[in-house]
PDB file of C-alpha atoms in Angstrom:
ATOM      1  CA  MET A  38      41.887   7.479 -36.859  1.00 45.00           C
ATOM      2  CA  THR A  39      42.379   6.499 -39.836  1.00 54.00           C
ATOM      3  CA  ASP A  40      40.210   7.451 -43.014  1.00 64.00           C
ATOM      4  CA  THR A  41      38.972   3.502 -42.413  1.00 70.00           C
ATOM      5  CA  GLY A  42      38.142   4.825 -38.739  1.00 74.00           C
ATOM      6  CA  ILE A  43      36.170   8.090 -40.153  1.00 84.00           C
ATOM      7  CA  ALA A  44      34.261   5.717 -42.200  1.00 88.00           C
ATOM      8  CA  ARG A  45      33.598   3.077 -39.928  1.00 93.00           C
ATOM      9  CA  PHE A  46      31.654   6.243 -37.795  1.00 95.00           C
ATOM     10  CA  ASP A  47      30.051   7.791 -40.690  1.00 94.00           C
ATOM     11  CA  ALA A  48      28.557   4.399 -41.767  1.00 95.00           C
ATOM     12  CA  ASP A  49      27.724   3.260 -38.164  1.00 96.00           C
ATOM     13  CA  ALA A  50      25.724   6.671 -37.391  1.00 96.00           C
ATOM     14  CA  ALA A  51      24.266   6.245 -40.160  1.00 96.00           C
ATOM     15  CA  ALA A  52      22.871   2.762 -40.248  1.00 96.00           C
ATOM     16  CA  ARG A  53      21.477   3.612 -36.958  1.00 97.00           C
ATOM     17  CA  ASP A  54      19.787   6.877 -38.049  1.00 97.00           C
ATOM     18  CA  LEU A  55      21.522   8.833 -35.682  1.00 97.00           C
ATOM     19  CA  ARG A  56      21.840  12.364 -35.817  1.00 97.00           C
ATOM     20  CA  VAL A  57      25.581  13.236 -35.200  1.00 97.00           C
ATOM     21  CA  GLU A  58      27.034  16.639 -35.604  1.00 97.00           C
ATOM     22  CA  VAL A  59      30.859  16.569 -35.491  1.00 96.00           C
ATOM     23  CA  VAL A  60      32.794  19.498 -34.841  1.00 95.00           C
ATOM     24  CA  GLU A  61      36.457  20.376 -35.572  1.00 93.00           C
ATOM     25  CA  ARG A  62      38.108  21.622 -32.485  1.00 90.00           C
ATOM     26  CA  PRO A  63      41.520  23.040 -31.012  1.00 90.00           C
ATOM     27  CA  ALA A  64      42.828  20.561 -28.011  1.00 87.00           C
ATOM     28  CA  ALA A  65      42.444  21.498 -24.496  1.00 88.00           C
ATOM     29  CA  ASP A  66      44.633  21.238 -21.170  1.00 88.00           C
ATOM     30  CA  SER A  67      40.762  20.904 -18.998  1.00 88.00           C
ATOM     31  CA  LEU A  68      37.388  19.557 -19.107  1.00 90.00           C
ATOM     32  CA  ALA A  69      36.590  23.346 -18.092  1.00 91.00           C
ATOM     33  CA  GLU A  70      38.835  24.623 -21.362  1.00 92.00           C
ATOM     34  CA  ALA A  71      37.208  22.407 -23.774  1.00 91.00           C
ATOM     35  CA  ALA A  72      33.544  23.003 -22.269  1.00 94.00           C
ATOM     36  CA  THR A  73      34.313  27.016 -23.269  1.00 94.00           C
ATOM     37  CA  LEU A  74      35.933  26.046 -26.335  1.00 93.00           C
ATOM     38  CA  LEU A  75      32.970  23.899 -27.334  1.00 94.00           C
ATOM     39  CA  GLY A  76      30.032  26.291 -25.572  1.00 95.00           C
ATOM     40  CA  ILE A  77      28.757  23.677 -23.372  1.00 96.00           C
ATOM     41  CA  GLN A  78      29.164  23.234 -19.841  1.00 95.00           C
ATOM     42  CA  PRO A  79      31.827  20.431 -18.465  1.00 95.00           C
ATOM     43  CA  GLY A  80      28.805  18.101 -17.412  1.00 95.00           C
ATOM     44  CA  ASP A  81      27.648  17.911 -20.873  1.00 97.00           C
ATOM     45  CA  ILE A  82      31.204  16.544 -22.340  1.00 97.00           C
ATOM     46  CA  VAL A  83      30.952  12.677 -22.268  1.00 98.00           C
ATOM     47  CA  LYS A  84      33.919  10.534 -21.736  1.00 97.00           C
ATOM     48  CA  THR A  85      33.552   6.915 -23.390  1.00 98.00           C
ATOM     49  CA  LEU A  86      35.985   4.894 -21.105  1.00 98.00           C
ATOM     50  CA  VAL A  87      36.392   1.160 -22.215  1.00 98.00           C
ATOM     51  CA  VAL A  88      36.584  -1.098 -19.004  1.00 98.00           C
ATOM     52  CA  LYS A  89      37.738  -4.576 -18.736  1.00 97.00           C
ATOM     53  CA  ARG A  90      35.373  -7.574 -17.327  1.00 96.00           C
ATOM     54  CA  HIS A  91      37.017 -10.357 -14.982  1.00 92.00           C
ATOM     55  CA  ASP A  92      36.286 -12.649 -17.641  1.00 93.00           C
ATOM     56  CA  GLY A  93      38.469 -10.860 -20.198  1.00 92.00           C
ATOM     57  CA  GLY A  94      35.222  -8.896 -22.343  1.00 95.00           C
ATOM     58  CA  PHE A  95      34.590  -5.495 -22.411  1.00 98.00           C
ATOM     59  CA  VAL A  96      32.012  -2.764 -21.945  1.00 98.00           C
ATOM     60  CA  LEU A  97      31.889   1.269 -22.700  1.00 98.00           C
ATOM     61  CA  ALA A  98      31.346   3.378 -20.095  1.00 98.00           C
ATOM     62  CA  LEU A  99      29.428   6.919 -20.383  1.00 98.00           C
ATOM     63  CA  VAL A 100      30.632   8.991 -17.810  1.00 98.00           C
ATOM     64  CA  PRO A 101      29.922  12.697 -18.128  1.00 98.00           C
ATOM     65  CA  GLY A 102      32.317  15.745 -17.534  1.00 95.00           C
ATOM     66  CA  GLY A 103      33.319  16.361 -13.376  1.00 95.00           C
ATOM     67  CA  ARG A 104      32.338  12.759 -12.712  1.00 97.00           C
ATOM     68  CA  SER A 105      34.552   9.308 -12.514  1.00 97.00           C
ATOM     69  CA  ILE A 106      33.137   5.263 -12.687  1.00 97.00           C
ATOM     70  CA  ALA A 107      31.820   4.241  -9.305  1.00 97.00           C
ATOM     71  CA  TRP A 108      32.597   1.121  -9.567  1.00 97.00           C
ATOM     72  CA  LYS A 109      30.974  -0.492  -7.124  1.00 97.00           C
ATOM     73  CA  LYS A 110      27.780   0.595  -8.786  1.00 98.00           C
ATOM     74  CA  LEU A 111      29.193  -0.179 -12.220  1.00 98.00           C
ATOM     75  CA  ARG A 112      29.998  -3.617 -10.859  1.00 97.00           C
ATOM     76  CA  ALA A 113      26.242  -3.787  -9.736  1.00 97.00           C
ATOM     77  CA  VAL A 114      24.686  -2.897 -12.761  1.00 98.00           C
ATOM     78  CA  VAL A 115      27.166  -5.042 -14.770  1.00 97.00           C
ATOM     79  CA  GLY A 116      26.403  -7.918 -12.684  1.00 95.00           C
ATOM     80  CA  VAL A 117      30.176  -9.002 -12.144  1.00 95.00           C
ATOM     81  CA  ASN A 118      32.523  -8.986  -9.010  1.00 94.00           C
ATOM     82  CA  LYS A 119      35.496  -7.756 -10.961  1.00 96.00           C
ATOM     83  CA  LEU A 120      36.131  -4.527 -13.440  1.00 97.00           C
ATOM     84  CA  SER A 121      39.267  -2.875 -14.640  1.00 97.00           C
ATOM     85  CA  MET A 122      40.360  -0.154 -16.895  1.00 97.00           C
ATOM     86  CA  PRO A 123      42.742  -1.243 -19.474  1.00 97.00           C
ATOM     87  CA  ASP A 124      45.851  -0.094 -21.152  1.00 97.00           C
ATOM     88  CA  ALA A 125      46.047   2.356 -23.910  1.00 96.00           C
ATOM     89  CA  ALA A 126      46.825  -0.328 -26.317  1.00 97.00           C
ATOM     90  CA  THR A 127      44.090  -2.484 -25.210  1.00 97.00           C
ATOM     91  CA  ALA A 128      41.332  -0.022 -24.622  1.00 97.00           C
ATOM     92  CA  LEU A 129      42.383   0.573 -28.851  1.00 96.00           C
ATOM     93  CA  GLU A 130      42.772  -3.222 -29.844  1.00 96.00           C
ATOM     94  CA  ALA A 131      38.951  -3.402 -28.198  1.00 96.00           C
ATOM     95  CA  SER A 132      37.264  -0.151 -29.518  1.00 96.00           C
ATOM     96  CA  GLY A 133      38.977   0.381 -32.590  1.00 95.00           C
ATOM     97  CA  TYR A 134      39.757   3.964 -31.272  1.00 95.00           C
ATOM     98  CA  GLU A 135      42.676   5.468 -29.034  1.00 94.00           C
ATOM     99  CA  ARG A 136      42.289   6.655 -25.815  1.00 93.00           C
ATOM    100  CA  GLY A 137      40.850  10.525 -26.000  1.00 90.00           C
ATOM    101  CA  THR A 138      38.771   9.671 -29.218  1.00 93.00           C
ATOM    102  CA  ILE A 139      36.670   6.870 -27.913  1.00 95.00           C
ATOM    103  CA  THR A 140      32.904   6.935 -28.528  1.00 97.00           C
ATOM    104  CA  PRO A 141      30.462   4.193 -29.177  1.00 98.00           C
ATOM    105  CA  ILE A 142      29.696   4.940 -32.436  1.00 97.00           C
ATOM    106  CA  GLY A 143      31.510   3.159 -34.805  1.00 96.00           C
ATOM    107  CA  ALA A 144      33.612   1.152 -32.163  1.00 96.00           C
ATOM    108  CA  THR A 145      34.512  -1.878 -33.494  1.00 94.00           C
ATOM    109  CA  GLY A 146      33.644  -5.259 -31.103  1.00 87.00           C
ATOM    110  CA  ASP A 147      29.556  -4.621 -30.408  1.00 89.00           C
ATOM    111  CA  LEU A 148      30.278  -3.781 -26.726  1.00 97.00           C
ATOM    112  CA  PRO A 149      27.591  -3.027 -24.639  1.00 98.00           C
ATOM    113  CA  VAL A 150      27.009   0.588 -23.568  1.00 98.00           C
ATOM    114  CA  TYR A 151      26.290   1.649 -19.960  1.00 98.00           C
ATOM    115  CA  ALA A 152      25.446   5.204 -19.786  1.00 98.00           C
ATOM    116  CA  ASP A 153      25.556   7.258 -16.523  1.00 98.00           C
ATOM    117  CA  GLU A 154      21.640   8.487 -15.748  1.00 98.00           C
ATOM    118  CA  ARG A 155      22.899  12.135 -15.612  1.00 98.00           C
ATOM    119  CA  ILE A 156      23.319  12.451 -19.230  1.00 98.00           C
ATOM    120  CA  LEU A 157      19.526  11.523 -20.411  1.00 98.00           C
ATOM    121  CA  GLY A 158      17.736  14.448 -21.610  1.00 97.00           C
ATOM    122  CA  ARG A 159      20.947  16.371 -22.688  1.00 97.00           C
ATOM    123  CA  ARG A 160      22.784  17.241 -26.100  1.00 97.00           C
ATOM    124  CA  ILE A 161      26.091  16.064 -25.292  1.00 98.00           C
ATOM    125  CA  ALA A 162      29.454  15.891 -26.844  1.00 97.00           C
ATOM    126  CA  LEU A 163      31.215  12.661 -26.920  1.00 96.00           C
ATOM    127  CA  GLY A 164      34.583  11.358 -28.766  1.00 94.00           C
ATOM    128  CA  ALA A 165      34.206  11.662 -32.556  1.00 94.00           C
ATOM    129  CA  GLY A 166      36.675   8.781 -33.053  1.00 92.00           C
ATOM    130  CA  ARG A 167      39.818  11.057 -33.863  1.00 91.00           C
ATOM    131  CA  HIS A 168      41.758  13.995 -32.321  1.00 90.00           C
ATOM    132  CA  GLY A 169      40.312  17.358 -32.940  1.00 90.00           C
ATOM    133  CA  ALA A 170      36.843  16.628 -33.020  1.00 93.00           C
ATOM    134  CA  SER A 171      33.526  16.190 -30.936  1.00 95.00           C
ATOM    135  CA  ALA A 172      30.620  14.416 -31.724  1.00 97.00           C
ATOM    136  CA  PHE A 173      27.397  16.302 -30.628  1.00 98.00           C
ATOM    137  CA  VAL A 174      24.225  14.145 -30.088  1.00 98.00           C
ATOM    138  CA  GLU A 175      21.405  13.745 -28.005  1.00 98.00           C
ATOM    139  CA  ALA A 176      21.926  11.347 -25.445  1.00 98.00           C
ATOM    140  CA  ASP A 177      18.064   9.893 -25.446  1.00 98.00           C
ATOM    141  CA  GLU A 178      19.064   9.236 -29.233  1.00 98.00           C
ATOM    142  CA  LEU A 179      22.300   7.740 -28.578  1.00 98.00           C
ATOM    143  CA  VAL A 180      20.926   5.750 -25.438  1.00 98.00           C
ATOM    144  CA  ALA A 181      18.353   4.121 -27.998  1.00 98.00           C
ATOM    145  CA  ALA A 182      20.244   3.466 -30.807  1.00 98.00           C
ATOM    146  CA  TYR A 183      23.062   1.246 -28.384  1.00 98.00           C
ATOM    147  CA  GLY A 184      20.256  -0.301 -26.292  1.00 98.00           C
ATOM    148  CA  ALA A 185      22.328   1.331 -23.523  1.00 98.00           C
ATOM    149  CA  THR A 186      21.912   0.300 -19.787  1.00 98.00           C
ATOM    150  CA  VAL A 187      21.094   3.500 -18.347  1.00 98.00           C
ATOM    151  CA  ALA A 188      22.269   4.040 -14.354  1.00 98.00           C
ATOM    152  CA  ASP A 189      23.630   5.598 -11.703  1.00 98.00           C
ATOM    153  CA  ILE A 190      27.347   4.432 -12.479  1.00 98.00           C
ATOM    154  CA  THR A 191      29.601   7.743 -11.208  1.00 98.00           C
ATOM    155  CA  ASP A 192      31.098   9.606  -8.295  1.00 97.00           C
ATOM    156  CA  GLU A 193      31.032  13.458  -8.480  1.00 95.00           C
ATOM    157  CA  GLU A 194      34.787  13.785  -8.661  1.00 89.00           C
ATOM    158  CA  PRO A 195      36.578  15.440  -5.699  1.00 80.00           C
ATOM    159  CA  THR A 196      37.301  19.074  -6.512  1.00 72.00           C
ATOM    160  CA  ARG A 197      40.923  19.689  -7.140  1.00 64.00           C
ATOM    161  CA  ASP A 198      43.340  22.832  -5.226  1.00 54.00           C
TER     162      ASP A 198
END
């Protein structure tokens, strides 16, 4: 992320009076390794995914670790018949952040945020807008700051052998 992106992240958090702690961290090869490095449970790591609407618009989906988007549930909450994952370049253009760093904090485009209900009541780690860092925030404060729609929008990921 450029210095402009860092400034955008910081300015957005300040404008929303959102308490965020950014922590530098090494790269991890798995969700479990990332959680161990951060000293939290895997479910407390939240992915921010850019999702493309059928009309060309975008939304952000907040998905806790160990879970994936339940497309039928998310379509029902968003109120559309078709959603898809855009390619990396389109996700960058829509949010202002590269995949693996995406966060609602400072995202461009004023995208609507949809949060899985399982993040509520927790201190979570999510993208900090740049590689090698995580942003810790109270999920309830994040949801309030962005007027996020909270619903059951995920399914448990199948265990991998």
